[in-house]
Amino acid sequence: MTPEEFDKWRIMPRLLVLLMGLASWDVIHWFTTLENPTIEQAGLVSVVTGAMTAVFGLFLGQGKKE
């Protein structure tokens, strides 16, 4: 397998998006289990979900341009 063929599969970007999704899921799950969340905890969830939106948007915007 050549490096060009490996790059066509986009394994690393897909893996990073998957890991970011899992981290985002974990933060949201943690937040929903809190009894009395604080404004700081809500801010953390907001930042994580915003970052996930940006990562997913960048991932979809990249790729082969024809």
PDB file of C-alpha atoms in Angstrom:
ATOM      1  CA  MET A   1       0.000   0.000   0.000  1.00  0.00           C
ATOM      2  CA  THR A   2       1.407   3.360  -0.995  1.00  0.00           C
ATOM      3  CA  PRO A   3       1.093   6.478   1.170  1.00  0.00           C
ATOM      4  CA  GLU A   4      -1.217   7.995  -1.464  1.00  0.00           C
ATOM      5  CA  GLU A   5      -3.606   5.042  -1.233  1.00  0.00           C
ATOM      6  CA  PHE A   6      -3.529   5.232   2.550  1.00  0.00           C
ATOM      7  CA  ASP A   7      -4.273   8.959   2.402  1.00  0.00           C
ATOM      8  CA  LYS A   8      -7.291   8.375   0.134  1.00  0.00           C
ATOM      9  CA  TRP A   9      -8.982   6.405   2.899  1.00  0.00           C
ATOM     10  CA  ARG A  10      -8.746   9.424   5.239  1.00  0.00           C
ATOM     11  CA  ILE A  11      -8.280   7.155   8.237  1.00  0.00           C
ATOM     12  CA  MET A  12      -6.737   9.740  10.562  1.00  0.00           C
ATOM     13  CA  PRO A  13      -9.385  12.453  10.044  1.00  0.00           C
ATOM     14  CA  ARG A  14     -12.151   9.893  10.490  1.00  0.00           C
ATOM     15  CA  LEU A  15     -10.524   8.534  13.627  1.00  0.00           C
ATOM     16  CA  LEU A  16     -10.115  12.023  15.096  1.00  0.00           C
ATOM     17  CA  VAL A  17     -13.748  12.922  14.371  1.00  0.00           C
ATOM     18  CA  LEU A  18     -14.849   9.656  15.978  1.00  0.00           C
ATOM     19  CA  LEU A  19     -12.748  10.340  19.085  1.00  0.00           C
ATOM     20  CA  MET A  20     -14.064  13.902  19.305  1.00  0.00           C
ATOM     21  CA  GLY A  21     -17.611  12.558  19.034  1.00  0.00           C
ATOM     22  CA  LEU A  22     -16.989  10.081  21.845  1.00  0.00           C
ATOM     23  CA  ALA A  23     -15.504  12.796  24.046  1.00  0.00           C
ATOM     24  CA  SER A  24     -18.466  15.060  23.331  1.00  0.00           C
ATOM     25  CA  TRP A  25     -20.895  12.231  24.129  1.00  0.00           C
ATOM     26  CA  ASP A  26     -19.095  11.579  27.417  1.00  0.00           C
ATOM     27  CA  VAL A  27     -19.231  15.257  28.466  1.00  0.00           C
ATOM     28  CA  ILE A  28     -22.941  15.508  27.640  1.00  0.00           C
ATOM     29  CA  HIS A  29     -23.666  12.274  29.519  1.00  0.00           C
ATOM     30  CA  TRP A  30     -21.724  13.571  32.530  1.00  0.00           C
ATOM     31  CA  PHE A  31     -23.643  16.858  32.458  1.00  0.00           C
ATOM     32  CA  THR A  32     -27.067  15.215  32.265  1.00  0.00           C
ATOM     33  CA  THR A  33     -26.309  13.107  35.348  1.00  0.00           C
ATOM     34  CA  LEU A  34     -25.568  16.146  37.532  1.00  0.00           C
ATOM     35  CA  GLU A  35     -28.266  17.035  40.059  1.00  0.00           C
ATOM     36  CA  ASN A  36     -27.563  20.770  40.272  1.00  0.00           C
ATOM     37  CA  PRO A  37     -25.294  21.873  37.430  1.00  0.00           C
ATOM     38  CA  THR A  38     -23.508  25.188  37.807  1.00  0.00           C
ATOM     39  CA  ILE A  39     -23.096  27.876  35.160  1.00  0.00           C
ATOM     40  CA  GLU A  40     -19.430  26.870  34.764  1.00  0.00           C
ATOM     41  CA  GLN A  41     -20.396  23.273  34.034  1.00  0.00           C
ATOM     42  CA  ALA A  42     -22.974  24.444  31.509  1.00  0.00           C
ATOM     43  CA  GLY A  43     -20.297  26.616  29.912  1.00  0.00           C
ATOM     44  CA  LEU A  44     -18.001  23.605  29.568  1.00  0.00           C
ATOM     45  CA  VAL A  45     -20.709  21.637  27.783  1.00  0.00           C
ATOM     46  CA  SER A  46     -21.397  24.605  25.525  1.00  0.00           C
ATOM     47  CA  VAL A  47     -17.732  24.894  24.550  1.00  0.00           C
ATOM     48  CA  VAL A  48     -17.388  21.144  23.915  1.00  0.00           C
ATOM     49  CA  THR A  49     -20.510  20.950  21.746  1.00  0.00           C
ATOM     50  CA  GLY A  50     -19.457  24.074  19.851  1.00  0.00           C
ATOM     51  CA  ALA A  51     -16.035  22.570  19.223  1.00  0.00           C
ATOM     52  CA  MET A  52     -17.649  19.350  18.012  1.00  0.00           C
ATOM     53  CA  THR A  53     -19.806  21.327  15.605  1.00  0.00           C
ATOM     54  CA  ALA A  54     -16.722  23.095  14.246  1.00  0.00           C
ATOM     55  CA  VAL A  55     -14.748  19.859  13.909  1.00  0.00           C
ATOM     56  CA  PHE A  56     -17.600  18.111  12.116  1.00  0.00           C
ATOM     57  CA  GLY A  57     -18.113  21.071   9.797  1.00  0.00           C
ATOM     58  CA  LEU A  58     -14.429  21.202   8.917  1.00  0.00           C
ATOM     59  CA  PHE A  59     -14.392  17.446   8.352  1.00  0.00           C
ATOM     60  CA  LEU A  60     -17.315  17.630   5.955  1.00  0.00           C
ATOM     61  CA  GLY A  61     -15.826  20.638   4.162  1.00  0.00           C
ATOM     62  CA  GLN A  62     -12.571  18.816   3.441  1.00  0.00           C
ATOM     63  CA  GLY A  63     -12.037  16.086   0.955  1.00  0.00           C
ATOM     64  CA  LYS A  64     -11.432  15.621  -2.687  1.00  0.00           C
ATOM     65  CA  LYS A  65     -12.229  18.695  -4.731  1.00  0.00           C
ATOM     66  CA  GLU A  66     -13.150  17.895  -8.307  1.00  0.00           C
TER      67      GLU A  66
END
